[in-house]
mmCIF file of C-alpha atoms in Angstrom:
data_model
loop_
_atom_site.group_PDB
_atom_site.id
_atom_site.type_symbol
_atom_site.label_atom_id
_atom_site.label_comp_id
_atom_site.label_asym_id
_atom_site.label_seq_id
_atom_site.Cartn_x
_atom_site.Cartn_y
_atom_site.Cartn_z
ATOM 1 C CA MET A 1129 -5.345 -35.923 -14.823
ATOM 2 C CA HIS A 1130 -5.728 -35.918 -11.045
ATOM 3 C CA LEU A 1131 -3.826 -32.616 -10.893
ATOM 4 C CA PHE A 1132 -6.219 -30.872 -13.290
ATOM 5 C CA ASP A 1133 -9.231 -32.367 -11.529
ATOM 6 C CA GLY A 1134 -7.963 -30.651 -8.374
ATOM 7 C CA PHE A 1135 -7.911 -27.278 -10.109
ATOM 8 C CA ALA A 1136 -11.420 -27.843 -11.434
ATOM 9 C CA SER A 1137 -12.787 -28.609 -7.977
ATOM 10 C CA LEU A 1138 -11.200 -25.456 -6.539
ATOM 11 C CA LEU A 1139 -12.618 -23.151 -9.203
ATOM 12 C CA GLN A 1140 -16.264 -23.925 -8.634
ATOM 13 C CA GLY A 1141 -18.819 -23.937 -5.850
ATOM 14 C CA ASP A 1142 -17.970 -22.758 -2.346
ATOM 15 C CA TYR A 1143 -14.214 -22.675 -2.954
ATOM 16 C CA LEU A 1144 -14.618 -20.351 -5.915
ATOM 17 C CA HIS A 1145 -16.738 -18.030 -3.770
ATOM 18 C CA LEU A 1146 -14.061 -18.086 -1.078
ATOM 19 C CA PHE A 1147 -11.353 -17.195 -3.611
ATOM 20 C CA LEU A 1148 -13.451 -14.376 -5.057
ATOM 21 C CA GLY A 1149 -14.117 -13.044 -1.570
ATOM 22 C CA GLY A 1150 -10.394 -13.116 -0.778
ATOM 23 C CA ILE A 1151 -9.613 -11.301 -4.027
ATOM 24 C CA ALA A 1152 -12.196 -8.630 -3.213
ATOM 25 C CA VAL A 1153 -10.715 -8.048 0.244
ATOM 26 C CA THR A 1154 -7.182 -7.904 -1.166
ATOM 27 C CA LEU A 1155 -8.145 -5.320 -3.776
ATOM 28 C CA GLN A 1156 -10.073 -3.294 -1.204
ATOM 29 C CA LEU A 1157 -7.103 -3.377 1.158
ATOM 30 C CA PHE A 1158 -4.657 -2.412 -1.582
ATOM 31 C CA LEU A 1159 -6.708 0.453 -3.022
ATOM 32 C CA THR A 1160 -7.552 1.877 0.411
ATOM 33 C CA CYS A 1161 -3.936 1.792 1.576
ATOM 34 C CA ALA A 1162 -2.664 3.152 -1.743
ATOM 35 C CA VAL A 1163 -4.965 6.185 -1.656
ATOM 36 C CA LEU A 1164 -4.500 6.911 2.049
ATOM 37 C CA GLY A 1165 -0.767 6.231 1.881
ATOM 38 C CA PHE A 1166 -0.250 8.637 -1.017
ATOM 39 C CA GLY A 1167 -2.266 11.338 0.725
ATOM 40 C CA LEU A 1168 -0.282 10.923 3.939
ATOM 41 C CA ALA A 1169 2.979 10.894 1.963
ATOM 42 C CA CYS A 1170 2.062 14.292 0.482
ATOM 43 C CA VAL A 1171 1.396 15.585 3.993
ATOM 44 C CA LEU A 1172 4.755 14.257 5.176
ATOM 45 C CA MET A 1173 6.547 15.932 2.296
ATOM 46 C CA GLY A 1174 4.774 19.203 3.083
ATOM 47 C CA ILE A 1175 5.834 18.949 6.732
ATOM 48 C CA ARG A 1176 9.398 18.181 5.724
ATOM 49 C CA LEU A 1177 9.518 21.358 3.608
ATOM 50 C CA LEU A 1178 8.515 23.574 6.542
ATOM 51 C CA PRO A 1179 11.312 25.933 7.653
ATOM 52 C CA THR A 1180 11.825 24.192 11.003
ATOM 53 C CA ARG A 1181 14.201 21.411 11.945
ATOM 54 C CA VAL A 1182 11.783 19.841 14.417
ATOM 55 C CA ALA A 1183 9.303 19.044 11.637
ATOM 56 C CA GLY A 1184 12.034 17.405 9.590
ATOM 57 C CA TRP A 1185 13.209 15.355 12.572
ATOM 58 C CA LEU A 1186 9.696 14.088 13.250
ATOM 59 C CA VAL A 1187 9.233 12.994 9.647
ATOM 60 C CA ASP A 1188 12.693 11.389 9.639
ATOM 61 C CA ALA A 1189 11.802 9.407 12.775
ATOM 62 C CA PHE A 1190 8.531 8.253 11.207
ATOM 63 C CA VAL A 1191 10.265 7.170 8.008
ATOM 64 C CA GLU A 1192 13.173 5.449 9.762
ATOM 65 C CA TYR A 1193 10.820 3.363 11.903
ATOM 66 C CA HIS A 1194 8.735 2.160 8.992
ATOM 67 C CA ARG A 1195 11.709 1.525 6.719
ATOM 68 C CA ASN A 1196 13.762 -0.429 9.256
ATOM 69 C CA VAL A 1197 11.149 -2.431 11.171
ATOM 70 C CA PRO A 1198 9.711 -5.423 9.243
ATOM 71 C CA SER A 1199 6.196 -4.849 7.958
ATOM 72 C CA LEU A 1200 4.990 -7.979 9.757
ATOM 73 C CA VAL A 1201 6.194 -6.585 13.085
ATOM 74 C CA GLN A 1202 4.371 -3.319 12.355
ATOM 75 C CA LEU A 1203 1.162 -5.277 11.765
ATOM 76 C CA PHE A 1204 1.605 -7.112 15.067
ATOM 77 C CA VAL A 1205 2.263 -3.861 16.932
ATOM 78 C CA TRP A 1206 -0.987 -2.380 15.674
ATOM 79 C CA TYR A 1207 -3.120 -5.496 16.047
ATOM 80 C CA PHE A 1208 -1.794 -6.923 19.315
ATOM 81 C CA GLY A 1209 -0.097 -3.947 20.958
ATOM 82 C CA VAL A 1210 -2.051 -0.761 20.275
ATOM 83 C CA PRO A 1211 -5.463 -2.146 21.352
ATOM 84 C CA GLN A 1212 -4.028 -2.745 24.830
ATOM 85 C CA LEU A 1213 -3.596 1.024 25.155
ATOM 86 C CA LEU A 1214 -7.220 1.769 24.267
ATOM 87 C CA PRO A 1215 -10.203 1.890 26.634
ATOM 88 C CA VAL A 1216 -12.234 -1.314 26.762
ATOM 89 C CA ALA A 1217 -15.231 0.375 25.115
ATOM 90 C CA THR A 1218 -13.037 1.494 22.208
ATOM 91 C CA GLN A 1219 -11.568 -1.989 21.846
ATOM 92 C CA ASP A 1220 -15.055 -3.468 21.661
ATOM 93 C CA TRP A 1221 -16.095 -0.922 19.036
ATOM 94 C CA VAL A 1222 -13.034 -1.603 16.872
ATOM 95 C CA ASN A 1223 -13.577 -5.360 17.099
ATOM 96 C CA ALA A 1224 -17.219 -4.900 16.120
ATOM 97 C CA GLN A 1225 -16.121 -2.947 13.025
ATOM 98 C CA GLY A 1226 -13.692 -5.676 11.960
ATOM 99 C CA GLY A 1227 -10.489 -4.989 13.847
ATOM 100 C CA GLU A 1228 -8.343 -7.125 11.564
ATOM 101 C CA MET A 1229 -9.150 -5.033 8.508
ATOM 102 C CA VAL A 1230 -8.931 -1.745 10.415
ATOM 103 C CA PHE A 1231 -5.472 -2.412 11.814
ATOM 104 C CA ALA A 1232 -4.230 -3.925 8.551
ATOM 105 C CA VAL A 1233 -5.232 -0.715 6.754
ATOM 106 C CA ILE A 1234 -3.537 1.447 9.382
ATOM 107 C CA ALA A 1235 -0.280 -0.518 9.423
ATOM 108 C CA LEU A 1236 0.065 -0.900 5.647
ATOM 109 C CA THR A 1237 -0.975 2.713 5.024
ATOM 110 C CA LEU A 1238 1.644 4.098 7.385
ATOM 111 C CA ASN A 1239 4.295 1.824 5.891
ATOM 112 C CA ALA A 1240 3.392 2.829 2.338
ATOM 113 C CA ALA A 1241 3.325 6.516 3.294
ATOM 114 C CA ALA A 1242 6.853 6.336 4.675
ATOM 115 C CA TYR A 1243 8.282 4.849 1.484
ATOM 116 C CA THR A 1244 6.176 7.010 -0.827
ATOM 117 C CA SER A 1245 7.219 10.178 0.997
ATOM 118 C CA GLU A 1246 10.847 9.304 0.285
ATOM 119 C CA ASP A 1247 10.009 8.739 -3.380
ATOM 120 C CA LEU A 1248 8.327 12.157 -3.500
ATOM 121 C CA ARG A 1249 11.309 13.657 -1.709
ATOM 122 C CA SER A 1250 13.601 12.280 -4.419
ATOM 123 C CA GLY A 1251 11.266 13.670 -7.063
ATOM 124 C CA PHE A 1252 11.289 17.054 -5.362
ATOM 125 C CA ARG A 1253 15.091 17.109 -5.411
ATOM 126 C CA ALA A 1254 14.979 16.566 -9.182
ATOM 127 C CA LEU A 1255 12.942 19.736 -9.724
ATOM 128 C CA PRO A 1256 14.618 22.814 -11.167
ATOM 129 C CA ALA A 1257 15.777 25.319 -8.570
ATOM 130 C CA GLY A 1258 13.568 28.309 -7.993
ATOM 131 C CA GLN A 1259 10.163 26.629 -8.463
ATOM 132 C CA ARG A 1260 9.035 27.512 -4.961
ATOM 133 C CA GLU A 1261 10.321 31.082 -5.180
ATOM 134 C CA ALA A 1262 8.611 31.620 -8.531
ATOM 135 C CA ALA A 1263 5.291 30.351 -7.164
ATOM 136 C CA THR A 1264 5.651 32.607 -4.122
ATOM 137 C CA ALA A 1265 6.301 35.559 -6.418
ATOM 138 C CA LEU A 1266 2.995 34.794 -8.161
ATOM 139 C CA GLY A 1267 1.181 35.241 -4.847
ATOM 140 C CA MET A 1268 0.534 31.579 -3.986
ATOM 141 C CA ASN A 1269 0.400 30.507 -0.358
ATOM 142 C CA TYR A 1270 2.249 27.476 1.014
ATOM 143 C CA LEU A 1271 -0.584 24.974 0.479
ATOM 144 C CA GLN A 1272 -1.220 26.218 -3.059
ATOM 145 C CA ILE A 1273 2.461 25.873 -3.872
ATOM 146 C CA LEU A 1274 2.438 22.283 -2.647
ATOM 147 C CA ARG A 1275 -0.815 21.308 -4.373
ATOM 148 C CA LYS A 1276 -0.380 23.095 -7.700
ATOM 149 C CA VAL A 1277 3.385 23.249 -8.217
ATOM 150 C CA LEU A 1278 5.630 21.051 -6.105
ATOM 151 C CA ILE A 1279 3.678 17.827 -5.578
ATOM 152 C CA PRO A 1280 2.495 17.402 -9.226
ATOM 153 C CA GLN A 1281 6.041 17.883 -10.507
ATOM 154 C CA ALA A 1282 7.514 15.652 -7.805
ATOM 155 C CA VAL A 1283 5.019 12.925 -8.727
ATOM 156 C CA ARG A 1284 6.031 13.130 -12.393
ATOM 157 C CA ALA A 1285 9.723 12.967 -11.509
ATOM 158 C CA ALA A 1286 9.214 10.034 -9.125
ATOM 159 C CA ALA A 1287 6.801 8.081 -11.349
ATOM 160 C CA PRO A 1288 8.965 4.917 -11.761
ATOM 161 C CA SER A 1289 9.569 4.699 -8.016
ATOM 162 C CA LEU A 1290 5.880 5.225 -7.273
ATOM 163 C CA VAL A 1291 4.936 2.357 -9.585
ATOM 164 C CA ASN A 1292 7.429 0.102 -7.818
ATOM 165 C CA GLN A 1293 5.984 1.158 -4.475
ATOM 166 C CA ALA A 1294 2.474 0.277 -5.670
ATOM 167 C CA LEU A 1295 3.732 -3.191 -6.620
ATOM 168 C CA ALA A 1296 5.354 -3.624 -3.215
ATOM 169 C CA LEU A 1297 2.154 -2.568 -1.450
ATOM 170 C CA PHE A 1298 0.035 -4.960 -3.517
ATOM 171 C CA LYS A 1299 2.254 -7.883 -2.549
ATOM 172 C CA SER A 1300 2.472 -6.731 1.074
ATOM 173 C CA THR A 1301 -1.284 -7.162 1.475
ATOM 174 C CA ALA A 1302 -0.575 -10.884 1.855
ATOM 175 C CA LEU A 1303 1.007 -10.138 5.246
ATOM 176 C CA ALA A 1304 -2.426 -9.182 6.589
ATOM 177 C CA MET A 1305 -3.131 -12.919 6.718
ATOM 178 C CA ALA A 1306 -1.036 -13.047 9.896
ATOM 179 C CA ILE A 1307 -3.616 -11.050 11.867
ATOM 180 C CA GLY A 1308 -6.663 -12.819 10.442
ATOM 181 C CA THR A 1309 -7.675 -10.431 7.655
ATOM 182 C CA GLY A 1310 -9.710 -12.435 5.145
ATOM 183 C CA GLU A 1311 -7.652 -11.519 2.086
ATOM 184 C CA MET A 1312 -6.363 -13.829 -0.653
ATOM 185 C CA MET A 1313 -3.619 -15.579 1.319
ATOM 186 C CA TYR A 1314 -5.860 -16.114 4.347
ATOM 187 C CA VAL A 1315 -8.487 -17.731 2.128
ATOM 188 C CA THR A 1316 -5.828 -19.783 0.343
ATOM 189 C CA ARG A 1317 -4.558 -21.206 3.628
ATOM 190 C CA GLN A 1318 -8.129 -21.935 4.692
ATOM 191 C CA ILE A 1319 -8.910 -23.829 1.481
ATOM 192 C CA GLU A 1320 -5.589 -25.673 1.559
ATOM 193 C CA GLY A 1321 -6.301 -26.811 5.111
ATOM 194 C CA GLU A 1322 -9.691 -28.189 4.069
ATOM 195 C CA THR A 1323 -8.692 -29.856 0.787
ATOM 196 C CA TYR A 1324 -5.005 -30.740 1.340
ATOM 197 C CA MET A 1325 -4.437 -29.696 -2.293
ATOM 198 C CA THR A 1326 -1.384 -27.617 -1.461
ATOM 199 C CA PHE A 1327 0.034 -27.214 -4.949
ATOM 200 C CA GLN A 1328 -3.282 -26.334 -6.577
ATOM 201 C CA THR A 1329 -4.412 -23.802 -3.972
ATOM 202 C CA PHE A 1330 -1.119 -21.937 -3.883
ATOM 203 C CA ALA A 1331 -0.897 -22.072 -7.675
ATOM 204 C CA VAL A 1332 -4.250 -20.254 -7.844
ATOM 205 C CA ALA A 1333 -2.992 -17.643 -5.366
ATOM 206 C CA SER A 1334 0.276 -17.257 -7.284
ATOM 207 C CA LEU A 1335 -1.605 -16.715 -10.530
ATOM 208 C CA PHE A 1336 -3.733 -14.011 -8.906
ATOM 209 C CA TYR A 1337 -0.706 -12.102 -7.568
ATOM 210 C CA LEU A 1338 1.103 -12.538 -10.890
ATOM 211 C CA LEU A 1339 -1.826 -11.151 -12.885
ATOM 212 C CA GLY A 1340 -2.297 -8.333 -10.381
ATOM 213 C CA SER A 1341 1.368 -7.350 -10.563
ATOM 214 C CA TRP A 1342 1.366 -7.464 -14.374
ATOM 215 C CA THR A 1343 -1.731 -5.265 -14.437
ATOM 216 C CA LEU A 1344 -0.095 -2.701 -12.159
ATOM 217 C CA MET A 1345 3.058 -2.711 -14.292
ATOM 218 C CA LEU A 1346 0.969 -2.234 -17.446
ATOM 219 C CA VAL A 1347 -1.014 0.642 -15.947
ATOM 220 C CA GLY A 1348 2.158 2.158 -14.498
ATOM 221 C CA GLY A 1349 3.908 1.919 -17.862
ATOM 222 C CA LEU A 1350 1.034 3.644 -19.632
ATOM 223 C CA TRP A 1351 0.991 6.353 -16.967
ATOM 224 C CA GLN A 1352 4.744 6.969 -17.294
ATOM 225 C CA ARG A 1353 4.453 7.070 -21.090
ATOM 226 C CA ARG A 1354 1.674 9.658 -20.814
ATOM 227 C CA ILE A 1355 3.840 11.749 -18.486
ATOM 228 C CA THR A 1356 6.775 11.536 -20.907
ATOM 229 C CA LEU A 1357 4.598 12.683 -23.823
ATOM 230 C CA ARG A 1358 3.254 15.617 -21.794
ATOM 231 C CA MET A 1359 6.756 16.743 -20.839
ATOM 232 C CA ALA A 1360 7.884 16.479 -24.458
ATOM 233 C CA ARG A 1361 5.210 18.927 -25.650
#
């Protein structure tokens, strides 16, 4: 009975408001990084397709860094390291805007873009040969080819990998706790430190991440099914 009383006390009053605030920040962080990361991944794929080796090398270096350095280290580099390179006035401005959230968005967006660009690259490789040449023959310029032909088809081909990447990004938002971003895990640690109800507080957090992951898998499955039906027509 004592165990269930603990859950009841956490899901009401100030603690409930703290949990809801942490959930809101987590969802905001995830959606912002997902949108920005996908956009940057499309840019990276476009750069990689340019007929110059230097562009490909630059993208490769970007991807290799973000794939081989732990995400937590990347967060620390942006939060603790990069501000030291900025003018004092800029540091003050960033801190006034909520530096923890700003640098969490930057770090997680860049990390997601690196992985997503590789997923799009794999999808591009699965496309039939001659797509680019056919679009060029129709009078499209390079940006039109990317936007109307290559990227949409690459997204369809890489759909399962993109869903997995979205799941990974959603769970990676918990790392932002380490730099003080007030997301779900930060709030969970705060409540656990005040109540000493370790099992109950982390059970609530686990349930949130479980439901969030299931929702993403459901939406991703419906999206992939819709793509399959379109391709079958």
